[in-house]
Amino acid sequence: MIESWRWYGEFDSISLGDVAQTGARGIVTALHGIPYGEVWPQDAIAARKRQIVDAGFNWVVVESLPVHERIKKGEGDLTTFFANYRQSMANLAAEGVTTICYNFMPLLDWTRTDLAAPVDGGATCLRFDAVRMAAFEIYMLGRRAAEDDYSHAVLAKAAAWFQAATEDDRAGLLSAIMAGLPGAFDRYDIAGLKTALAGYDGIDRDALRSNYKRFLDEVVPTAEDLGLRLCVHPDDPPRDILGLPRIVSDGADLDWVLKAHESPANGITLCSGSLGANPANDVPAIAAQVADRIHFAHLRNVRKDPDGSFEESDHLEGDTDMVALIRVLLTEQARRRDAGRADHAIPFRPDHGHHMLSDLTRDLIPGYPLIGRLRGLAELRGVIKALAHD
């Protein structure tokens, strides 16, 4: 497997020199400064690749080439947006960058309510707290329909939290929820978020699936022609949120995605944390189900609470059996090698991580510390080495 590291380029206070000391040799990045929907120029891609190669790395995965919100909504004439996406794909292929991770989550990417929840020993982690999310939806957004999405116990605690919360508490909650858009240009206040959510009025699960199928129809043939592999990232969290449908949340959803285009170019980013946040998901079993179309893996772990809350755990200590999951990936990698595929190795990266030690005082992207991910990578490396030895 290819040890990789997500790097945010000019937005990242972690340098490529720092990354070199982790032992990872693949870089996962994007042109985060380009607004969604615009073409990624080939010269900009070439410059980023040169920066990565000169530092001793390979650019192994693009994460992400964003899908514009108008495509997700199926809104208006999308000819230019689809053409721009295909041109960006062509420009990446021309520079030899051939794996593209993307997501089809409406409006927000990963969503958390706490960016620095305390962990035993003094570290902090990302957390999705059902009580705070309910308080945000019902009392800050005024989305009364959200009451149907939470238990009576959570609703009671949400009302109590909101009544006791200060303006700073509420502002901090909004900021945390908006933090799942690193490198994006849209950051919403409450009024702006209400307006953005209104743009999805009438778009249910079936409508969003239809819009997703249209996107795949527009880009998968181009990916086939260019020798690219697209890999969708699962929803995070894997549940409807803010009244928005989520359609890449479990094994059945992934099966639908893969059947929408029976092509090696149409694949999956296997994110163990995103899928693992759904109590009904058996992540190793899902990985085995879609193994031949896994083009990229995010390896992290979460610990779930009965009320629907979850938080990032140590990579080997959460609810997902990480050893069993890695065994599935190694088995698939061996199958590809035995079939004669030159590109049999699966790139993976340690996803998220606890903020600990000196990272606690650094200005870092939430969830993407240096030391916490280094610890995760070291643990995952040990599991991979042990399983490969067996």
XYZ file of C-alpha atoms in Angstrom:
390
model
C 0.000 0.000 0.000
C 1.176 3.536 -0.743
C 1.671 5.619 2.406
C 0.265 9.076 1.658
C -0.365 12.377 3.385
C -2.995 15.018 2.795
C -1.398 18.413 2.286
C -3.222 21.698 1.757
C -0.495 23.535 -0.120
C -0.353 27.240 0.567
C -3.135 26.906 3.157
C -1.151 24.385 5.244
C 1.270 25.333 8.009
C 2.740 21.820 7.759
C 5.535 21.897 5.192
C 6.537 19.179 2.771
C 9.772 19.000 4.756
C 7.714 18.121 7.820
C 5.803 15.490 5.850
C 9.063 13.915 4.669
C 9.883 13.028 8.277
C 6.675 10.976 8.601
C 7.918 8.416 6.081
C 4.988 8.973 3.708
C 5.980 9.306 0.079
C 2.664 10.028 -1.610
C 0.988 13.432 -1.459
C -2.767 13.891 -1.579
C -3.694 17.458 -2.423
C -5.654 19.808 -4.662
C -5.578 23.328 -6.042
C -7.537 24.664 -3.098
C -7.247 28.283 -4.195
C -9.348 27.839 -7.343
C -13.078 28.534 -6.880
C -15.434 25.620 -7.387
C -16.583 25.181 -10.956
C -13.574 26.845 -12.588
C -11.025 25.009 -14.760
C -7.795 23.901 -13.130
C -5.176 25.253 -15.576
C -2.562 22.763 -16.684
C 0.275 25.145 -15.845
C -1.015 25.441 -12.257
C -1.265 21.654 -11.989
C 2.260 21.318 -13.396
C 3.595 23.850 -10.901
C 2.007 22.029 -7.962
C 3.311 18.684 -9.208
C 6.817 20.123 -9.658
C 6.718 21.431 -6.083
C 5.738 17.971 -4.834
C 8.269 16.051 -6.935
C 11.111 18.450 -6.076
C 10.414 17.721 -2.398
C 10.843 13.987 -3.033
C 7.196 12.903 -3.280
C 4.692 11.686 -5.836
C 1.287 13.336 -6.257
C -0.768 10.161 -5.946
C -4.344 11.425 -5.488
C -6.248 14.635 -6.125
C -8.462 15.378 -3.140
C -10.693 16.915 -4.128
C -11.758 18.084 -7.560
C -14.943 19.694 -6.214
C -18.379 19.224 -7.738
C -20.177 22.563 -7.996
C -23.356 22.956 -5.957
C -25.363 23.684 -9.097
C -24.491 20.230 -10.412
C -25.646 18.679 -7.141
C -28.900 20.629 -7.362
C -29.323 20.039 -11.100
C -29.852 23.774 -11.382
C -30.100 25.547 -14.742
C -27.798 25.138 -17.712
C -24.870 23.039 -16.486
C -23.035 22.787 -19.804
C -20.157 25.023 -18.707
C -19.756 23.336 -15.329
C -19.547 19.869 -16.857
C -17.177 21.089 -19.572
C -14.941 22.741 -16.964
C -14.850 19.584 -14.871
C -13.880 17.477 -17.881
C -11.196 19.986 -18.880
C -9.724 19.893 -15.369
C -9.677 16.092 -15.631
C -7.866 16.316 -18.958
C -5.327 18.761 -17.541
C -4.644 16.476 -14.579
C -4.230 13.473 -16.885
C -1.791 15.437 -19.034
C 0.397 15.860 -15.950
C 0.147 12.190 -14.983
C -2.176 12.652 -11.989
C -4.713 9.897 -12.508
C -6.741 9.320 -9.301
C -9.412 11.866 -8.387
C -11.311 11.807 -5.102
C -14.534 13.849 -4.918
C -17.777 13.873 -2.955
C -21.443 14.467 -3.661
C -22.480 15.787 -0.236
C -24.940 18.684 -0.545
C -23.587 22.042 0.629
C -21.237 20.866 3.410
C -18.390 18.382 3.472
C -17.538 16.723 6.776
C -19.554 18.133 9.653
C -18.515 18.359 13.312
C -19.828 20.321 16.278
C -16.554 20.334 18.259
C -13.094 20.889 16.812
C -11.223 20.366 20.080
C -13.153 17.889 22.213
C -10.973 16.707 25.127
C -9.370 13.266 24.998
C -7.915 11.401 27.955
C -4.308 12.458 28.454
C -4.738 16.055 27.287
C -5.127 15.735 23.517
C -8.181 16.917 21.577
C -10.234 15.457 18.747
C -13.030 16.233 16.322
C -16.494 15.365 17.626
C -20.031 15.273 16.266
C -22.355 15.849 19.210
C -25.995 15.016 18.529
C -27.206 17.379 21.269
C -25.349 20.397 19.898
C -26.323 19.541 16.336
C -29.983 19.370 17.355
C -29.667 22.703 19.161
C -28.082 24.233 16.075
C -30.741 22.954 13.691
C -33.773 23.693 15.847
C -32.887 26.847 17.737
C -30.229 28.578 15.642
C -31.504 27.686 12.175
C -35.141 27.473 13.198
C -35.588 24.174 11.361
C -38.422 22.712 13.401
C -38.668 19.652 11.164
C -35.335 18.626 12.681
C -37.224 17.571 15.811
C -38.184 14.404 13.926
C -34.516 13.516 13.454
C -33.576 13.233 17.134
C -34.720 11.272 20.174
C -36.743 12.901 22.957
C -33.739 12.670 25.251
C -31.509 14.497 22.757
C -34.170 17.150 22.172
C -34.462 17.855 25.892
C -30.703 18.178 26.266
C -30.533 20.374 23.155
C -33.077 22.802 24.628
C -31.104 22.956 27.864
C -27.817 23.510 26.030
C -29.244 26.349 23.968
C -30.772 28.077 26.968
C -27.449 27.969 28.818
C -25.270 28.811 25.782
C -23.597 32.199 25.480
C -23.264 34.089 22.220
C -19.677 32.873 22.077
C -20.869 29.276 22.509
C -23.295 29.661 19.618
C -20.736 31.399 17.413
C -18.246 28.639 18.176
C -20.773 25.991 17.187
C -21.453 27.692 13.849
C -17.717 28.042 13.232
C -17.143 24.354 13.957
C -19.888 23.275 11.576
C -18.439 25.517 8.845
C -14.910 24.161 9.377
C -15.536 21.121 7.191
C -14.843 23.190 4.105
C -11.045 23.616 4.075
C -9.934 25.585 1.046
C -13.526 26.318 0.030
C -14.749 29.816 -0.577
C -18.195 29.606 1.019
C -18.467 30.290 4.738
C -21.963 31.021 5.964
C -23.495 32.994 8.768
C -26.935 31.853 9.928
C -28.791 33.944 7.361
C -26.483 32.816 4.573
C -26.818 29.184 5.558
C -30.618 29.449 5.561
C -30.470 30.911 2.059
C -28.108 28.189 0.848
C -30.307 25.470 2.352
C -33.365 26.951 0.651
C -31.660 26.231 -2.655
C -32.183 22.531 -1.913
C -35.901 22.830 -1.260
C -37.691 20.016 -3.077
C -34.528 17.984 -3.625
C -35.059 14.645 -1.929
C -32.981 11.475 -2.038
C -34.309 10.401 -5.436
C -33.719 13.817 -6.969
C -30.174 13.997 -5.621
C -29.470 10.503 -6.961
C -30.764 11.581 -10.348
C -28.434 14.585 -10.328
C -25.544 12.356 -9.276
C -26.279 9.905 -12.082
C -26.236 12.796 -14.536
C -22.826 13.861 -13.210
C -21.457 10.346 -13.628
C -22.872 10.160 -17.146
C -21.035 13.374 -17.993
C -17.624 12.536 -16.513
C -17.085 8.758 -16.375
C -16.696 8.331 -20.167
C -14.077 11.092 -20.122
C -12.287 9.387 -17.250
C -12.242 6.151 -19.263
C -10.794 7.919 -22.296
C -8.112 9.639 -20.200
C -7.164 6.606 -18.106
C -8.349 8.281 -14.891
C -9.948 6.703 -11.834
C -12.689 8.626 -10.026
C -13.443 7.662 -6.425
C -16.361 9.085 -4.482
C -15.925 9.814 -0.789
C -18.717 8.592 1.526
C -20.926 11.026 3.414
C -19.578 12.365 6.699
C -21.555 11.890 8.846
C -23.395 9.107 7.004
C -26.894 10.438 7.672
C -29.216 13.162 6.440
C -28.246 16.476 7.979
C -29.732 19.995 7.998
C -32.667 18.555 6.076
C -30.341 17.594 3.217
C -30.348 14.046 1.848
C -27.188 11.966 1.918
C -26.861 9.235 -0.705
C -23.368 7.722 -0.180
C -23.727 6.442 3.366
C -23.757 2.632 3.407
C -23.095 -0.523 1.404
C -26.342 -0.265 -0.542
C -25.510 3.294 -1.570
C -22.035 2.285 -2.729
C -23.533 -0.578 -4.690
C -25.861 1.905 -6.422
C -22.918 4.169 -7.281
C -20.906 1.353 -8.821
C -23.859 -0.003 -10.797
C -24.627 3.475 -12.131
C -21.535 3.005 -14.326
C -20.005 -0.467 -14.500
C -16.559 0.888 -15.195
C -13.200 0.712 -13.410
C -13.126 4.481 -13.831
C -16.083 4.779 -11.447
C -14.836 3.831 -8.001
C -14.794 4.404 -4.262
C -12.697 6.197 -1.686
C -13.001 3.759 1.216
C -13.230 6.056 4.263
C -13.406 3.898 7.366
C -14.305 6.818 9.605
C -17.186 8.128 7.536
C -18.738 4.706 7.048
C -17.851 3.724 10.603
C -19.964 6.512 12.095
C -23.107 4.613 11.045
C -23.810 1.912 13.657
C -25.374 -0.303 10.982
C -22.227 -0.357 8.833
C -19.793 -3.268 9.036
C -16.852 -1.462 7.459
C -14.622 -4.492 6.667
C -17.637 -6.241 5.086
C -18.470 -3.172 3.000
C -14.832 -2.943 1.908
C -14.925 -6.568 0.796
C -18.160 -5.885 -1.102
C -16.630 -3.053 -3.180
C -12.974 -4.119 -3.033
C -12.326 -4.269 -6.771
C -13.378 -0.620 -7.164
C -11.517 0.872 -4.193
C -9.032 3.326 -5.675
C -8.045 5.141 -2.467
C -8.459 4.628 1.280
C -8.833 6.938 4.258
C -7.976 4.990 7.383
C -9.275 6.410 10.652
C -11.529 5.272 13.457
C -14.440 6.641 15.441
C -16.069 5.851 18.760
C -19.873 6.086 18.716
C -22.361 6.965 21.450
C -25.917 5.564 21.637
C -27.497 8.994 20.984
C -25.891 9.327 17.524
C -22.825 11.256 18.624
C -19.345 10.120 17.644
C -15.766 11.284 17.917
C -12.426 10.518 16.351
C -10.608 7.796 18.271
C -7.080 6.478 18.014
C -6.663 4.736 14.679
C -6.578 1.258 16.209
C -8.908 1.826 19.163
C -12.338 2.754 17.744
C -15.392 0.744 16.803
C -14.064 -0.459 13.444
C -11.795 -3.507 13.387
C -8.902 -1.812 11.603
C -6.846 -4.996 11.350
C -9.706 -6.789 9.580
C -10.202 -3.823 7.264
C -6.538 -3.630 6.293
C -6.559 -7.383 5.669
C -9.348 -6.841 3.113
C -7.326 -4.113 1.382
C -4.159 -6.203 1.294
C -6.071 -9.189 -0.089
C -7.495 -7.018 -2.871
C -4.090 -5.528 -3.573
C -2.608 -9.015 -3.909
C -5.427 -10.018 -6.279
C -4.614 -7.024 -8.491
C -0.902 -7.833 -8.436
C -1.547 -11.442 -9.362
C -3.771 -10.260 -12.224
C -0.795 -8.355 -13.612
C -1.914 -4.820 -12.772
C 1.053 -2.459 -12.628
C -1.015 -0.076 -10.489
C -2.009 -2.715 -7.946
C -0.858 -0.749 -4.875
C -3.692 1.084 -3.081
C -2.836 4.586 -1.837
C -4.018 5.304 1.684
C -3.589 8.070 4.172
C -4.028 8.336 7.931
C -7.165 10.441 8.129
C -7.717 13.044 10.797
C -5.902 12.502 14.078
C -5.763 13.849 17.600
C -4.209 17.239 18.229
C -1.535 16.541 20.828
C 1.771 17.752 22.253
C 3.163 20.767 20.393
C 0.363 20.604 17.810
C -1.972 21.983 20.492
C -0.313 25.385 20.158
C 0.090 25.421 16.361
C -2.281 26.977 13.841
C -3.352 23.808 12.037
C -6.334 22.798 9.916
C -8.839 21.112 12.255
C -8.451 17.347 12.147
C -5.161 17.521 10.232
C -2.384 17.778 12.829
C 1.173 16.637 12.245
C 1.844 14.532 15.330
C -1.583 12.881 15.602
C -1.494 11.759 11.984
C 2.136 10.669 12.323
C 1.057 8.464 15.231
C -1.790 7.069 13.144
C 0.469 6.400 10.179
C 2.973 4.582 12.395
C 0.224 2.395 13.862
C -1.241 1.596 10.445
C 2.212 0.886 9.053
C 2.768 -1.648 11.817
C -0.490 -3.447 11.065
C 0.297 -3.547 7.342
C 3.796 -4.881 7.945
C 2.548 -7.547 10.325
C -0.227 -8.737 8.009
C 2.114 -8.727 5.007
C 4.623 -10.785 6.990
C 1.956 -13.360 7.846
